[in-house]
Amino acid sequence: MVPLRPSQASQFKDEVVSTLAEINGYLIAFFRGQLVVSLINGVATGLGLVIVGVKFGWLIGLSLCVLGIIPYLGIVVCWIPAVIIASVQGGSYLIPASSPWWVFPLVVTAIFAVVQQIDGLFITPKIVGESVGLHPMTVIVSVFAWSLVMGGLLGAILAVPMTAAVKVLFQRYVWQRAMIAGRVEPEGL
């Protein structure tokens, strides 16, 4: 028996390296897309907070630009100080200080909620989906499905990278081989 050397070329090693490199490319594209989404969310939230008169609104928006890279968790980390500041501040030029204490924090929460709804329904599926090569509806369904499979927040955070990895594996080992065998017509994979 001839021992194999690690540097010896093998078709299996080349296939594994090629597959992992393709998955890595999708992961890099995902994080680039997530960075763009984070910047958009931070600017939109900061602008909304400044418009309603929250002190340090731009600083909160800037921190959301940085922390928003972590889906769902970054928004919560930035929402908490914004609500605390709004509670302590008491009012602004738009919201009178004579209004009940909970009105200003509610307005701040509404700004975060509206930005997150727009993000979840339009921005993230469009930008991250295009960067990874997934249809926006696929992104929405994958977040839901992986949240169920992996249990909550972890599944939602890893949904797009996991779906991209599954897509690579299916393209290489199911759809491409089916096309080679002549069983499937190559239409819009």
Short mmCIF file of C-alpha atoms in Angstrom, two decimals:
data_model
loop_
_atom_site.label_atom_id
_atom_site.label_comp_id
_atom_site.label_asym_id
_atom_site.label_seq_id
_atom_site.Cartn_x
_atom_site.Cartn_y
_atom_site.Cartn_z
CA MET A 1 0.00 0.00 0.00
CA VAL A 2 1.38 3.39 -1.00
CA PRO A 3 0.84 6.11 1.62
CA LEU A 4 -0.80 9.29 0.37
CA ARG A 5 1.08 12.52 0.81
CA PRO A 6 -0.91 15.59 1.86
CA SER A 7 0.42 17.56 -1.09
CA GLN A 8 -0.65 14.90 -3.55
CA ALA A 9 -3.33 16.13 -5.93
CA SER A 10 -6.69 14.47 -5.69
CA GLN A 11 -9.96 15.09 -7.40
CA PHE A 12 -11.86 14.88 -4.10
CA LYS A 13 -9.62 17.50 -2.46
CA ASP A 14 -10.03 19.81 -5.44
CA GLU A 15 -13.81 19.38 -5.32
CA VAL A 16 -13.97 20.13 -1.58
CA VAL A 17 -11.74 23.18 -1.92
CA SER A 18 -13.75 24.45 -4.89
CA THR A 19 -17.07 23.97 -3.07
CA LEU A 20 -15.83 25.66 0.10
CA ALA A 21 -14.40 28.55 -1.93
CA GLU A 22 -17.77 29.06 -3.61
CA ILE A 23 -19.59 28.99 -0.27
CA ASN A 24 -17.00 31.41 1.11
CA GLY A 25 -17.71 33.77 -1.79
CA TYR A 26 -21.40 33.75 -0.91
CA LEU A 27 -20.60 34.41 2.76
CA ILE A 28 -18.42 37.38 1.84
CA ALA A 29 -21.20 38.71 -0.40
CA PHE A 30 -23.70 38.22 2.44
CA PHE A 31 -21.62 40.25 4.89
CA ARG A 32 -21.07 43.00 2.33
CA GLY A 33 -24.80 43.17 1.74
CA GLN A 34 -25.44 43.13 5.49
CA LEU A 35 -23.02 46.05 5.86
CA VAL A 36 -24.97 48.09 3.29
CA VAL A 37 -28.26 47.23 5.04
CA SER A 38 -26.73 48.23 8.37
CA LEU A 39 -25.65 51.59 6.98
CA ILE A 40 -29.10 52.25 5.52
CA ASN A 41 -30.83 51.33 8.79
CA GLY A 42 -28.47 53.45 10.85
CA VAL A 43 -28.90 56.51 8.66
CA ALA A 44 -32.70 56.10 8.48
CA THR A 45 -33.05 55.57 12.23
CA GLY A 46 -30.65 58.40 13.09
CA LEU A 47 -32.50 60.73 10.75
CA GLY A 48 -35.86 59.77 12.29
CA LEU A 49 -34.54 60.34 15.80
CA VAL A 50 -33.09 63.73 14.88
CA ILE A 51 -36.36 64.76 13.20
CA VAL A 52 -38.38 64.06 16.35
CA GLY A 53 -35.72 65.78 18.48
CA VAL A 54 -34.00 62.98 20.40
CA LYS A 55 -30.70 64.13 21.85
CA PHE A 56 -27.79 62.10 20.51
CA GLY A 57 -30.01 60.81 17.67
CA TRP A 58 -27.16 60.82 15.18
CA LEU A 59 -24.90 59.01 17.64
CA ILE A 60 -27.53 56.31 18.09
CA GLY A 61 -27.89 56.06 14.30
CA LEU A 62 -24.11 55.82 13.92
CA SER A 63 -23.91 53.05 16.50
CA LEU A 64 -26.70 51.25 14.64
CA CYS A 65 -24.59 51.47 11.49
CA VAL A 66 -21.89 49.53 13.32
CA LEU A 67 -23.97 47.18 15.47
CA GLY A 68 -26.61 46.59 12.79
CA ILE A 69 -24.24 44.16 11.10
CA ILE A 70 -25.51 41.67 13.69
CA PRO A 71 -29.11 41.13 12.54
CA TYR A 72 -31.83 41.74 15.13
CA LEU A 73 -29.41 42.06 18.04
CA GLY A 74 -27.86 45.35 16.91
CA ILE A 75 -31.25 47.03 16.67
CA VAL A 76 -32.16 46.04 20.23
CA VAL A 77 -28.84 47.25 21.60
CA CYS A 78 -29.43 50.66 19.99
CA TRP A 79 -33.15 50.86 20.81
CA ILE A 80 -32.64 50.57 24.58
CA PRO A 81 -30.50 53.73 24.99
CA ALA A 82 -32.75 55.63 22.59
CA VAL A 83 -35.81 54.86 24.71
CA ILE A 84 -33.95 55.71 27.92
CA ILE A 85 -32.78 59.03 26.47
CA ALA A 86 -36.32 59.82 25.28
CA SER A 87 -37.72 58.99 28.72
CA VAL A 88 -35.20 61.21 30.52
CA GLN A 89 -35.34 64.00 27.94
CA GLY A 90 -39.05 64.44 28.50
CA GLY A 91 -39.92 66.21 25.25
CA SER A 92 -38.67 68.00 22.17
CA TYR A 93 -39.79 70.69 19.77
CA LEU A 94 -42.16 68.14 18.22
CA ILE A 95 -43.39 66.46 21.40
CA PRO A 96 -44.25 68.86 24.24
CA ALA A 97 -42.78 68.17 27.66
CA SER A 98 -46.31 68.43 29.11
CA SER A 99 -47.36 65.21 27.35
CA PRO A 100 -47.33 61.96 29.39
CA TRP A 101 -43.88 60.48 30.06
CA TRP A 102 -44.46 57.47 27.79
CA VAL A 103 -45.32 59.40 24.60
CA PHE A 104 -41.76 60.28 23.58
CA PRO A 105 -40.37 56.76 24.18
CA LEU A 106 -43.35 55.41 22.23
CA VAL A 107 -42.53 57.71 19.29
CA VAL A 108 -38.89 56.52 19.41
CA THR A 109 -40.06 52.90 19.49
CA ALA A 110 -42.32 53.60 16.51
CA ILE A 111 -39.36 54.99 14.54
CA PHE A 112 -37.34 51.84 15.23
CA ALA A 113 -40.34 49.63 14.39
CA VAL A 114 -41.08 51.40 11.09
CA VAL A 115 -37.42 51.27 10.00
CA GLN A 116 -37.24 47.58 10.92
CA GLN A 117 -40.45 46.76 9.05
CA ILE A 118 -39.21 48.52 5.92
CA ASP A 119 -35.87 46.76 6.37
CA GLY A 120 -37.37 43.32 6.90
CA LEU A 121 -39.83 43.52 4.03
CA PHE A 122 -37.89 45.45 1.39
CA ILE A 123 -34.29 46.44 2.10
CA THR A 124 -32.70 43.23 3.42
CA PRO A 125 -34.42 40.84 0.99
CA LYS A 126 -33.51 43.08 -1.93
CA ILE A 127 -29.91 44.03 -1.06
CA VAL A 128 -28.75 40.88 0.72
CA GLY A 129 -30.69 38.66 -1.67
CA GLU A 130 -29.10 40.26 -4.71
CA SER A 131 -25.62 40.18 -3.19
CA VAL A 132 -25.95 36.46 -2.42
CA GLY A 133 -27.90 35.66 -5.57
CA LEU A 134 -31.16 34.70 -3.87
CA HIS A 135 -34.61 35.96 -4.75
CA PRO A 136 -36.01 38.38 -2.12
CA MET A 137 -38.88 36.01 -1.36
CA THR A 138 -36.36 33.20 -0.85
CA VAL A 139 -34.61 35.35 1.76
CA ILE A 140 -37.86 36.00 3.64
CA VAL A 141 -38.88 32.33 3.57
CA SER A 142 -35.38 31.20 4.56
CA VAL A 143 -35.38 33.45 7.63
CA PHE A 144 -38.70 31.95 8.68
CA ALA A 145 -37.68 28.36 7.91
CA TRP A 146 -34.23 28.48 9.55
CA SER A 147 -35.76 30.20 12.60
CA LEU A 148 -38.04 27.21 12.97
CA VAL A 149 -35.33 24.62 12.28
CA MET A 150 -32.56 26.12 14.43
CA GLY A 151 -34.73 27.76 17.02
CA GLY A 152 -35.30 31.49 17.04
CA LEU A 153 -32.68 34.19 16.79
CA LEU A 154 -29.73 31.99 15.82
CA GLY A 155 -31.68 30.58 12.88
CA ALA A 156 -32.72 34.06 11.75
CA ILE A 157 -29.15 35.35 11.92
CA LEU A 158 -27.70 32.39 10.01
CA ALA A 159 -30.60 31.98 7.56
CA VAL A 160 -29.15 33.65 4.47
CA PRO A 161 -25.62 32.15 4.75
CA MET A 162 -27.10 28.68 5.38
CA THR A 163 -29.49 29.02 2.43
CA ALA A 164 -26.62 30.17 0.20
CA ALA A 165 -24.56 27.15 1.27
CA VAL A 166 -27.49 24.81 0.56
CA LYS A 167 -27.91 26.53 -2.83
CA VAL A 168 -24.24 25.88 -3.69
CA LEU A 169 -24.52 22.24 -2.70
CA PHE A 170 -27.75 21.74 -4.66
CA GLN A 171 -26.32 23.48 -7.73
CA ARG A 172 -23.20 21.35 -7.71
CA TYR A 173 -24.56 17.98 -6.72
CA VAL A 174 -28.21 17.86 -7.71
CA TRP A 175 -29.19 20.33 -10.42
CA GLN A 176 -25.93 20.34 -12.36
CA ARG A 177 -25.72 16.55 -12.40
CA ALA A 178 -29.36 16.30 -13.43
CA MET A 179 -28.65 18.68 -16.34
CA ILE A 180 -25.61 16.63 -17.35
CA ALA A 181 -27.73 13.52 -17.32
CA GLY A 182 -30.24 15.34 -19.55
CA ARG A 183 -33.15 15.12 -17.16
CA VAL A 184 -33.64 18.82 -16.45
CA GLU A 185 -33.80 21.79 -18.79
CA PRO A 186 -31.41 24.60 -17.73
CA GLU A 187 -33.95 27.34 -16.99
CA GLY A 188 -33.30 30.02 -14.40
CA LEU A 189 -31.47 28.11 -11.67
#
